[in-house]
Amino acid sequence: MSDTDVLYVLRDIPGKGRGLVAASRIPKGTRILAESPLFRIPLQAASTESFRASIIKKVDALPEPARQTFFSLHNAHPEAGQVLGTIKTNAFPLGLRTPEGGLFLKASRINHAYKQNAQHNWNENIQKLTIHAIRDIEEGSEITIMYLGERLDYAARQLKLKTDFGFDCTCDLCSLPLTERMISDSRIIEIQKLDKSFGDGSSVLASPLQALHNVQKLVDLFKLEDITDVTLSQAYRNAFQVAVVNKDLARAKVFAERSLSARVIVEGHDTSDVEKLERLIKDPSRHESHGISARWESEINDIPQDLEENDFENWLWRVEQPQDVVITDLRNELDFPCFEDLPPGRVLGIDPFQPNEHWAFLGEIVHIDALWRVRLTVKDKAGHRLPIAFYTDDRGREIAPSMLRVGYTVAILYPEQHGFLDSSVGIRHEDQKLLKVFPVSLDNLMLLSDKMQVYAMLADGKRTCHGCNKDSASLMKCAKCDFFWYCDKDCQTRGWVENGHKADCKLLRDPDLKGLFLLKWDEFEDYMSFPLTFEE
């Protein structure tokens, strides 16, 4: 590359020292530089005197301009000495899982950002470190790469960067307001779990559909986090593996194409990984794992050609066409009656009630008496106050003290009206498996139910975005609660911050609360109890 073709300039970056800045607009996918190593070093070499001496000798042998540039690089490990500390701070690995690294004078000037705009990669074919733009970089913008080898939440990455590189990161992502940063952290933690779930690939045979759907969730999370680096290509490569192992050549070809498209952006066309993907696109059956199982057997020409985008994605990821989803309304008086509508018990002189359907009572705790046995005073949805007396073996002590709080809501399955000796009428609770306390007020639980009726329902193939209220057939689901849906990252942030999903999402991770909404209350087969079991 001649000087007139240089895409960057070296400038002082406030708070960062020197860095590379785009000299003109750099389109996504552009190779910004390709650099040979100044010298190579073993990354895990023992700190012996002979090793130190050999490295110092290499540095001393450099031409004077290169030597001066080397000593101007940042040293985050002064305890190791100037030479070794500089190498430890700035060396790049020469490939994945390699024991060898290299020192690059130009690439070492590129600063870190967690949401980087460039990707570094060791190109074995040309024996150079390449830097590619993974998003459009405007003139005057700093060129950044991610120093970390994995996605970490805020606290973990700050610690790692401070320990290994000696700085506190203030990039755009790390500088987000606390609430938005917590949303991002929750996605990153979910990404880590999904990555781990793929593991050594054993799930590809044991539960291929789940493995494929996990990759789909991963790709959706990448979109929400705006992750466009090499891990996106790897995710599609994992999906390719699921398909090809199960002899699904049609989907394998599509996933290989998507993996290639993502990888070319971050590596260019001349790497061995790109060349291998190009061969697999032509003939996926060349993969060494092809056809271990014939569970999903298909041919390349089975790729559908006339589907709408959303239908094609459902075909590709093997997503069954969703059926209209009905979420139970907690305001429904048949399934969740107020106290006056509960069946009368035998103490009131009425024959024992034999249920032929399910129901549950909801009441907010307004007073607690735990002197002998736990006795709660609660108010129901109509505002009526009544006692709930615990006649369980432990007289209510089985409930954690932290859950017996004024303002929390009690749910009781199959309760009846009961007349006590003090002439009060309430609920006599005897079976601890029929009661659950939820850490939310009754009013807020009803508001959550109202939201669920709007945002968790599927009707005519569409849902409503909880962030902007638009109806769409291609929304992305909250990975934590599985109920609320969003157009994109901005809508999810709006839902979390402005529309109360932060609190709702935490509540909905309780499977028993999920059960209240998902159980088919009008289908009676046998008694229910906590923990609830239901089909999602």
Coordinates of C-alpha atoms in Angstrom, one line a residue:
M1 CA 0.0 0.0 0.0
S2 CA 1.5 3.3 -1.0
D3 CA 1.4 6.4 1.2
T4 CA -1.4 7.9 -1.0
D5 CA -3.5 4.8 -0.3
V6 CA -3.1 4.9 3.5
L7 CA -6.6 4.9 5.1
Y8 CA -5.5 6.1 8.5
V9 CA -3.3 8.6 10.3
L10 CA -1.6 8.4 13.7
R11 CA -2.9 11.0 16.1
D12 CA -3.1 11.8 19.8
I13 CA -6.3 10.5 21.3
P14 CA -7.5 12.3 24.4
G15 CA -7.1 10.0 27.4
K16 CA -5.6 7.2 25.3
G17 CA -2.2 8.3 24.0
R18 CA -1.8 7.8 20.3
G19 CA -4.1 5.9 18.0
L20 CA -5.2 5.4 14.4
V21 CA -7.8 7.7 12.9
A22 CA -9.6 7.2 9.6
A23 CA -8.1 9.6 7.0
S24 CA -11.2 9.2 4.9
R25 CA -14.4 7.2 5.0
I26 CA -13.7 3.5 5.3
P27 CA -16.5 1.2 4.1
K28 CA -17.4 -1.9 6.0
G29 CA -15.3 -4.9 4.9
T30 CA -12.3 -2.8 3.9
R31 CA -8.8 -4.1 4.7
I32 CA -7.3 -1.2 6.6
L33 CA -3.8 -2.7 7.0
A34 CA -1.9 -5.9 6.6
E35 CA 1.3 -6.0 8.7
S36 CA 4.2 -8.5 9.1
P37 CA 5.4 -9.1 12.6
L38 CA 8.4 -7.2 13.7
F39 CA 9.4 -10.4 15.4
R40 CA 7.7 -13.5 16.8
I41 CA 7.7 -14.6 20.5
P42 CA 6.3 -17.6 22.4
L43 CA 3.3 -16.3 24.3
Q44 CA 3.7 -18.6 27.3
A45 CA 7.5 -18.7 27.5
A46 CA 9.1 -19.1 30.9
S47 CA 10.6 -16.0 32.3
T48 CA 14.1 -17.3 32.3
E49 CA 17.2 -15.1 31.9
S50 CA 18.1 -16.7 28.6
F51 CA 14.6 -15.9 27.3
R52 CA 14.8 -12.3 28.5
A53 CA 18.3 -12.0 27.0
S54 CA 17.1 -13.3 23.6
I55 CA 14.2 -10.9 23.4
I56 CA 16.3 -7.9 24.4
K57 CA 18.8 -8.9 21.8
K58 CA 16.0 -8.9 19.1
V59 CA 14.9 -5.5 20.2
D60 CA 18.5 -4.1 20.2
A61 CA 19.0 -5.5 16.7
L62 CA 16.0 -3.5 15.3
P63 CA 16.7 -0.5 13.0
E64 CA 16.8 2.7 15.0
P65 CA 13.4 4.0 13.8
A66 CA 11.7 0.7 14.6
R67 CA 13.5 0.5 17.9
Q68 CA 12.3 4.0 18.9
T69 CA 8.8 3.2 17.9
F70 CA 8.9 0.0 20.0
F71 CA 9.9 1.9 23.1
S72 CA 7.2 4.5 22.5
L73 CA 4.5 1.8 22.9
H74 CA 2.5 1.5 26.1
N75 CA 3.9 -0.7 28.8
A76 CA 1.2 -1.9 31.3
H77 CA 3.6 -4.3 33.0
P78 CA 6.6 -2.2 34.2
E79 CA 7.4 -4.9 36.8
A80 CA 8.5 -7.1 33.9
G81 CA 10.9 -4.5 32.6
Q82 CA 10.6 -2.2 29.7
V83 CA 11.1 -4.7 26.9
L84 CA 9.1 -7.7 28.2
G85 CA 6.4 -5.4 29.7
T86 CA 5.9 -3.7 26.3
I87 CA 5.7 -7.1 24.5
K88 CA 3.3 -8.5 27.1
T89 CA 1.1 -5.4 26.6
N90 CA 1.1 -5.3 22.8
A91 CA 1.7 -8.7 21.4
F92 CA -1.0 -10.2 19.2
P93 CA -1.6 -14.0 19.0
L94 CA -0.7 -15.5 15.6
G95 CA -4.0 -17.5 15.2
L96 CA -6.4 -19.2 17.5
R97 CA -5.1 -21.5 20.3
T98 CA -1.5 -20.8 19.2
P99 CA 1.5 -20.6 21.5
E100 CA 3.1 -18.0 19.3
G101 CA 2.6 -14.2 19.2
G102 CA 3.9 -11.3 17.2
L103 CA 4.8 -7.7 17.8
F104 CA 3.3 -5.2 15.2
L105 CA 4.2 -1.6 15.4
K106 CA 1.2 -0.2 13.5
A107 CA -1.5 -2.5 14.8
S108 CA -0.2 -2.0 18.4
R109 CA -1.3 1.7 18.0
I110 CA -5.0 0.7 17.6
N111 CA -6.9 1.3 20.8
H112 CA -9.6 -0.8 22.4
A113 CA -13.4 -0.5 22.3
Y114 CA -15.8 -3.2 23.4
K115 CA -18.1 -2.2 20.5
Q116 CA -15.2 -2.0 18.1
N117 CA -15.4 -0.9 14.5
A118 CA -12.5 -3.1 13.3
Q119 CA -11.4 -6.7 13.6
H120 CA -7.8 -8.1 13.8
N121 CA -7.0 -11.5 12.4
W122 CA -3.8 -13.4 11.7
N123 CA -3.9 -14.5 8.1
E124 CA -1.8 -17.7 7.8
N125 CA -1.9 -17.6 4.0
I126 CA -0.1 -14.3 3.7
Q127 CA 1.7 -14.4 7.1
K128 CA 0.4 -11.0 8.1
L129 CA -1.9 -9.5 10.7
T130 CA -4.9 -7.9 9.0
I131 CA -7.2 -5.2 10.3
H132 CA -10.7 -5.0 8.6
A133 CA -13.5 -2.5 9.1
I134 CA -16.5 -4.4 10.5
R135 CA -18.7 -1.4 10.2
D136 CA -18.5 1.9 8.2
I137 CA -15.9 4.2 9.8
E138 CA -16.4 7.9 9.1
E139 CA -13.5 10.2 8.3
G140 CA -11.9 11.5 11.5
S141 CA -13.3 8.6 13.6
E142 CA -10.9 6.5 15.7
I143 CA -10.2 3.0 14.5
T144 CA -10.7 0.5 17.3
I145 CA -10.4 -3.2 18.0
M146 CA -11.5 -5.4 20.9
Y147 CA -8.5 -6.5 23.0
L148 CA -10.4 -9.2 24.9
G149 CA -10.8 -12.7 23.4
E150 CA -14.3 -13.2 24.7
R151 CA -17.5 -11.3 25.6
L152 CA -17.6 -10.3 29.2
D153 CA -20.0 -8.3 31.3
Y154 CA -19.0 -4.8 32.5
A155 CA -17.4 -5.7 35.8
A156 CA -15.4 -8.7 34.3
R157 CA -14.1 -6.8 31.3
Q158 CA -13.1 -3.8 33.3
L159 CA -11.1 -6.0 35.6
K160 CA -9.5 -7.9 32.7
L161 CA -8.6 -4.7 30.9
K162 CA -7.1 -3.1 34.0
T163 CA -5.1 -6.2 34.8
D164 CA -3.8 -7.0 31.3
F165 CA -3.6 -3.6 29.7
G166 CA -3.6 -1.1 32.6
F167 CA -6.5 1.1 31.8
D168 CA -10.2 1.7 32.6
C169 CA -12.4 1.4 29.5
T170 CA -14.6 4.4 28.8
C171 CA -15.9 3.3 25.3
D172 CA -19.5 4.0 24.3
L173 CA -20.7 0.7 25.7
C174 CA -18.9 0.9 29.0
S175 CA -20.1 4.5 29.4
L176 CA -23.8 3.6 29.1
P177 CA -26.2 4.7 31.8
L178 CA -26.5 2.1 34.5
T179 CA -29.9 0.7 33.5
E180 CA -28.9 0.4 29.8
R181 CA -25.6 -1.2 30.9
M182 CA -27.5 -3.7 33.0
I183 CA -29.6 -4.7 30.0
S184 CA -26.4 -5.2 27.9
D185 CA -24.9 -7.2 30.7
S186 CA -27.9 -9.5 30.8
R187 CA -27.6 -10.1 27.1
I188 CA -23.9 -10.8 27.4
I189 CA -24.4 -13.3 30.2
E190 CA -27.1 -15.0 28.0
I191 CA -24.6 -15.1 25.1
Q192 CA -22.0 -16.8 27.4
K193 CA -24.6 -19.4 28.4
L194 CA -25.6 -20.2 24.8
D195 CA -22.0 -20.4 23.7
K196 CA -21.4 -22.9 26.6
S197 CA -24.5 -24.9 25.7
F198 CA -23.0 -25.7 22.3
G199 CA -19.8 -26.8 24.0
D200 CA -18.1 -29.6 22.2
G201 CA -20.9 -30.1 19.8
S202 CA -22.5 -33.2 21.5
S203 CA -25.9 -31.5 21.4
V204 CA -25.8 -31.6 17.6
L205 CA -26.7 -35.3 17.7
A206 CA -28.4 -35.5 21.1
S207 CA -30.8 -32.6 20.7
P208 CA -30.2 -31.0 17.3
L209 CA -33.4 -28.9 17.2
Q210 CA -32.5 -27.3 20.6
A211 CA -29.0 -26.8 19.4
L212 CA -30.2 -25.0 16.3
H213 CA -32.7 -22.8 18.2
N214 CA -29.9 -21.9 20.7
V215 CA -27.8 -20.7 17.7
Q216 CA -30.8 -18.7 16.5
K217 CA -31.1 -17.1 20.0
L218 CA -27.4 -16.3 19.8
V219 CA -27.7 -14.6 16.5
D220 CA -30.7 -12.5 17.7
L221 CA -28.7 -11.4 20.8
F222 CA -25.8 -10.5 18.5
K223 CA -28.2 -8.2 16.6
L224 CA -29.4 -6.6 19.8
E225 CA -25.9 -6.0 21.0
D226 CA -24.7 -4.9 17.5
I227 CA -22.0 -7.6 17.4
T228 CA -20.6 -8.0 13.9
D229 CA -17.2 -9.5 14.6
V230 CA -16.0 -13.0 13.8
T231 CA -18.2 -14.5 16.4
L232 CA -21.2 -13.9 14.1
S233 CA -19.6 -16.0 11.4
Q234 CA -18.8 -18.7 14.0
A235 CA -22.4 -18.8 15.1
Y236 CA -23.6 -19.5 11.6
R237 CA -20.8 -22.1 11.3
N238 CA -22.3 -23.8 14.4
A239 CA -25.7 -23.8 12.7
F240 CA -24.1 -25.3 9.6
Q241 CA -22.6 -28.1 11.8
V242 CA -26.0 -28.9 13.2
A243 CA -27.5 -29.2 9.7
V244 CA -24.7 -31.1 8.1
V245 CA -24.3 -33.7 10.8
N246 CA -28.0 -34.4 10.4
K247 CA -27.6 -34.6 6.6
D248 CA -29.7 -31.4 6.0
L249 CA -27.7 -30.2 3.0
A250 CA -30.2 -27.5 2.1
R251 CA -29.9 -25.6 5.3
A252 CA -26.2 -26.4 5.6
K253 CA -25.6 -24.5 2.3
V254 CA -27.6 -21.4 3.5
F255 CA -25.8 -21.4 6.9
A256 CA -22.4 -21.8 5.1
E257 CA -23.3 -18.8 2.9
R258 CA -24.1 -16.7 5.9
S259 CA -21.0 -17.7 7.7
L260 CA -18.9 -16.8 4.6
S261 CA -20.6 -13.5 4.2
A262 CA -19.8 -12.5 7.8
R263 CA -16.3 -13.9 7.7
V264 CA -15.3 -12.1 4.5
I265 CA -16.1 -8.8 6.1
V266 CA -13.7 -9.4 9.0
E267 CA -11.0 -11.3 7.2
G268 CA -11.1 -10.7 3.5
H269 CA -11.2 -13.3 0.7
D270 CA -7.7 -14.8 1.2
T271 CA -7.8 -16.8 4.4
S272 CA -8.0 -20.5 4.8
D273 CA -11.3 -20.3 6.7
V274 CA -12.9 -18.4 3.8
E275 CA -11.5 -20.8 1.3
K276 CA -12.9 -23.7 3.2
L277 CA -16.4 -22.1 3.5
E278 CA -16.4 -21.5 -0.2
R279 CA -15.8 -25.2 -0.8
L280 CA -18.5 -26.2 1.7
I281 CA -21.0 -23.9 0.0
K282 CA -20.4 -25.8 -3.3
D283 CA -20.7 -29.2 -1.6
P284 CA -21.7 -29.3 2.1
S285 CA -21.4 -33.1 2.0
R286 CA -17.6 -32.7 1.9
H287 CA -17.6 -31.8 5.6
E288 CA -16.1 -34.6 7.6
S289 CA -19.2 -34.8 9.9
H290 CA -21.8 -35.0 7.1
G291 CA -24.5 -37.6 7.5
I292 CA -23.6 -39.0 10.9
S293 CA -27.4 -38.9 11.4
A294 CA -29.9 -38.9 8.6
R295 CA -32.6 -37.3 10.8
W296 CA -33.1 -34.2 8.6
E297 CA -32.0 -35.5 5.2
S298 CA -32.4 -33.0 2.4
E299 CA -30.6 -32.0 -0.8
I300 CA -29.2 -28.6 -1.8
N301 CA -31.9 -28.0 -4.4
D302 CA -34.5 -28.4 -1.6
I303 CA -33.9 -24.7 -0.6
P304 CA -37.3 -23.0 -1.0
Q305 CA -37.2 -20.1 -3.5
D306 CA -40.6 -18.4 -3.1
L307 CA -41.0 -17.8 0.6
E308 CA -41.4 -14.3 2.2
E309 CA -38.4 -13.3 4.4
N310 CA -40.1 -14.2 7.7
D311 CA -41.3 -17.6 6.3
F312 CA -37.9 -18.4 5.0
E313 CA -36.3 -17.7 8.4
N314 CA -38.9 -20.0 10.0
W315 CA -38.0 -22.7 7.5
L316 CA -34.2 -22.1 7.9
W317 CA -34.3 -22.3 11.7
R318 CA -36.9 -25.0 11.8
V319 CA -39.4 -22.8 13.7
E320 CA -42.9 -24.2 13.6
Q321 CA -45.5 -21.7 12.5
P322 CA -46.6 -20.2 15.8
Q323 CA -50.2 -20.8 16.9
D324 CA -52.2 -18.0 18.5
V325 CA -51.2 -17.8 22.1
V326 CA -53.7 -17.3 24.9
I327 CA -52.4 -15.7 28.1
T328 CA -54.7 -16.1 31.1
D329 CA -56.1 -12.9 32.4
L330 CA -55.7 -12.7 36.2
R331 CA -58.7 -10.4 36.3
N332 CA -60.8 -13.3 35.1
E333 CA -63.2 -14.0 38.0
L334 CA -63.9 -17.6 37.0
D335 CA -60.3 -18.7 37.3
F336 CA -59.2 -16.1 39.9
P337 CA -62.4 -15.5 42.0
C338 CA -62.6 -13.0 44.8
F339 CA -63.3 -14.3 48.3
E340 CA -67.1 -14.0 48.1
D341 CA -67.1 -16.2 45.0
L342 CA -65.1 -19.0 46.6
P343 CA -67.0 -22.3 47.2
P344 CA -68.3 -22.6 50.8
G345 CA -66.6 -25.2 53.0
R346 CA -68.1 -27.9 55.2
V347 CA -67.7 -25.8 58.4
L348 CA -70.3 -23.5 56.9
G349 CA -72.8 -26.3 56.8
I350 CA -72.5 -27.0 53.1
D351 CA -71.6 -30.4 51.6
P352 CA -67.9 -30.7 50.7
F353 CA -67.1 -29.1 47.4
Q354 CA -65.6 -31.4 44.7
P355 CA -63.8 -29.3 42.1
N356 CA -64.2 -30.0 38.4
E357 CA -62.0 -27.1 37.3
H358 CA -59.0 -25.2 38.5
W359 CA -59.1 -21.9 40.3
A360 CA -56.8 -19.8 42.5
F361 CA -57.3 -17.0 45.0
L362 CA -55.1 -13.9 45.0
G363 CA -54.8 -11.7 48.0
E364 CA -52.4 -9.0 49.1
I365 CA -50.9 -9.3 52.6
V366 CA -52.0 -6.3 54.8
H367 CA -51.2 -7.8 58.3
I368 CA -49.2 -10.6 59.7
D369 CA -49.7 -12.4 63.0
A370 CA -47.1 -15.2 63.6
L371 CA -47.3 -15.7 67.4
W372 CA -48.6 -19.3 67.5
R373 CA -49.5 -20.1 63.9
V374 CA -49.1 -17.8 60.9
R375 CA -52.3 -15.9 60.4
L376 CA -52.5 -13.4 57.6
T377 CA -54.9 -10.7 56.8
V378 CA -55.2 -10.1 53.1
K379 CA -57.3 -8.1 50.7
D380 CA -58.7 -9.6 47.5
K381 CA -59.2 -7.9 44.1
A382 CA -62.5 -6.4 45.3
G383 CA -60.8 -4.9 48.4
H384 CA -62.4 -7.3 50.8
R385 CA -60.3 -8.2 53.8
L386 CA -60.2 -11.7 55.2
P387 CA -58.0 -14.0 57.4
I388 CA -55.9 -16.8 56.1
A389 CA -54.9 -19.2 58.9
F390 CA -52.1 -21.7 58.4
Y391 CA -53.0 -25.3 59.6
T392 CA -50.0 -26.9 57.9
D393 CA -47.7 -29.2 59.9
D394 CA -45.3 -26.3 60.5
R395 CA -48.1 -23.8 61.1
G396 CA -46.8 -21.5 58.3
R397 CA -43.1 -21.6 59.3
E398 CA -42.4 -23.4 56.0
I399 CA -42.6 -20.0 54.3
A400 CA -39.3 -18.1 54.3
P401 CA -39.6 -15.1 56.6
S402 CA -38.3 -12.9 53.7
M403 CA -41.5 -13.8 51.8
L404 CA -43.9 -13.0 54.6
R405 CA -44.2 -9.3 54.0
V406 CA -46.9 -6.7 53.9
G407 CA -47.5 -5.8 50.3
Y408 CA -46.7 -9.2 48.9
T409 CA -49.4 -11.3 47.1
V410 CA -50.5 -14.8 48.2
A411 CA -51.8 -17.3 45.6
I412 CA -53.8 -20.3 47.0
L413 CA -55.1 -23.1 44.8
Y414 CA -58.6 -24.5 45.4
P415 CA -59.4 -22.5 48.5
E416 CA -62.8 -22.6 50.1
Q417 CA -64.6 -20.3 52.5
H418 CA -64.1 -21.4 56.1
G419 CA -65.8 -20.3 59.3
F420 CA -63.5 -20.0 62.3
L421 CA -64.4 -20.4 66.0
D422 CA -64.0 -16.6 66.5
S423 CA -66.9 -16.2 64.0
S424 CA -64.7 -14.8 61.3
V425 CA -64.9 -16.2 57.8
G426 CA -61.7 -16.6 55.8
I427 CA -59.5 -19.4 54.3
R428 CA -58.1 -22.3 56.3
H429 CA -54.8 -23.3 54.6
E430 CA -53.7 -26.9 55.2
D431 CA -51.5 -28.1 52.3
Q432 CA -48.3 -26.2 51.9
K433 CA -48.1 -27.3 48.2
L434 CA -51.2 -25.2 47.4
L435 CA -49.8 -21.8 48.4
K436 CA -47.2 -19.5 47.0
V437 CA -46.2 -16.0 47.9
F438 CA -45.1 -13.6 45.1
P439 CA -43.0 -10.5 45.9
V440 CA -45.3 -8.1 44.3
S441 CA -48.4 -6.1 45.3
L442 CA -51.7 -7.2 44.0
D443 CA -52.2 -4.0 42.1
N444 CA -48.9 -4.4 40.3
L445 CA -49.7 -8.0 39.6
M446 CA -52.9 -7.0 37.9
L447 CA -51.1 -4.3 35.9
L448 CA -48.6 -7.0 34.8
S449 CA -51.6 -9.2 33.7
D450 CA -52.9 -6.3 31.7
K451 CA -49.6 -5.8 29.9
M452 CA -49.5 -9.6 29.2
Q453 CA -52.8 -9.4 27.4
V454 CA -51.4 -6.8 25.1
Y455 CA -47.7 -7.7 24.6
A456 CA -47.4 -11.4 25.2
M457 CA -50.3 -12.5 23.0
L458 CA -49.9 -13.9 19.5
A459 CA -52.8 -13.1 17.2
D460 CA -53.0 -13.7 13.5
G461 CA -49.3 -14.3 13.5
K462 CA -48.4 -10.9 14.9
R463 CA -47.3 -9.5 18.3
T464 CA -47.1 -6.0 19.7
C465 CA -43.7 -4.4 20.5
H466 CA -43.5 -3.5 24.1
G467 CA -41.3 -0.5 23.2
C468 CA -43.1 1.2 20.4
N469 CA -46.5 -0.6 20.3
K470 CA -46.2 -1.5 16.7
D471 CA -47.6 -4.9 15.5
S472 CA -45.2 -7.1 13.6
A473 CA -44.6 -10.8 12.7
S474 CA -40.8 -10.5 13.1
L475 CA -40.2 -9.2 16.6
M476 CA -37.4 -10.5 18.9
K477 CA -38.3 -12.0 22.3
C478 CA -36.9 -11.0 25.6
A479 CA -34.4 -13.8 26.3
K480 CA -35.0 -13.6 30.0
C481 CA -38.8 -13.9 30.5
D482 CA -39.9 -15.2 27.0
F483 CA -43.0 -13.1 27.1
F484 CA -42.4 -9.6 25.9
W485 CA -41.3 -8.8 22.3
Y486 CA -39.4 -5.9 20.7
C487 CA -38.5 -4.5 17.3
D488 CA -34.8 -3.9 18.2
K489 CA -32.4 -2.9 20.8
D490 CA -33.8 0.7 21.1
C491 CA -37.3 -0.7 21.7
Q492 CA -36.1 -3.1 24.3
T493 CA -34.2 -0.4 26.2
R494 CA -37.4 1.8 26.1
G495 CA -39.5 -1.1 27.4
W496 CA -36.9 -1.8 30.2
V497 CA -36.5 1.8 31.3
E498 CA -39.7 3.6 30.5
N499 CA -42.3 0.8 30.4
G500 CA -41.4 -1.1 33.6
H501 CA -40.0 -4.3 32.1
K502 CA -37.0 -4.3 34.4
A503 CA -39.3 -5.2 37.4
D504 CA -41.8 -7.3 35.3
C505 CA -39.0 -9.4 33.7
K506 CA -37.6 -10.3 37.1
L507 CA -41.0 -11.5 38.3
L508 CA -41.7 -13.5 35.2
R509 CA -38.6 -15.6 35.7
D510 CA -40.5 -17.4 38.5
P511 CA -41.9 -20.5 36.8
D512 CA -44.9 -20.5 39.2
L513 CA -45.8 -17.0 38.1
K514 CA -45.4 -18.1 34.5
G515 CA -47.7 -21.0 35.3
L516 CA -50.5 -18.6 36.4
F517 CA -50.4 -17.1 33.0
L518 CA -49.9 -20.2 30.9
L519 CA -51.9 -22.9 32.6
K520 CA -55.1 -24.0 30.8
W521 CA -57.4 -23.3 33.7
D522 CA -60.5 -24.5 32.0
E523 CA -59.1 -28.0 31.3
F524 CA -59.4 -30.2 34.4
E525 CA -57.5 -33.5 34.6
D526 CA -56.1 -33.6 38.2
Y527 CA -55.3 -31.2 41.0
M528 CA -52.4 -28.8 40.5
S529 CA -49.9 -27.8 43.1
F530 CA -46.8 -25.7 43.5
P531 CA -44.4 -25.8 41.8
L532 CA -46.7 -25.6 38.8
T533 CA -46.0 -27.7 35.7
F534 CA -47.2 -26.4 32.3
E535 CA -46.4 -26.6 28.6
E536 CA -44.7 -23.5 27.2

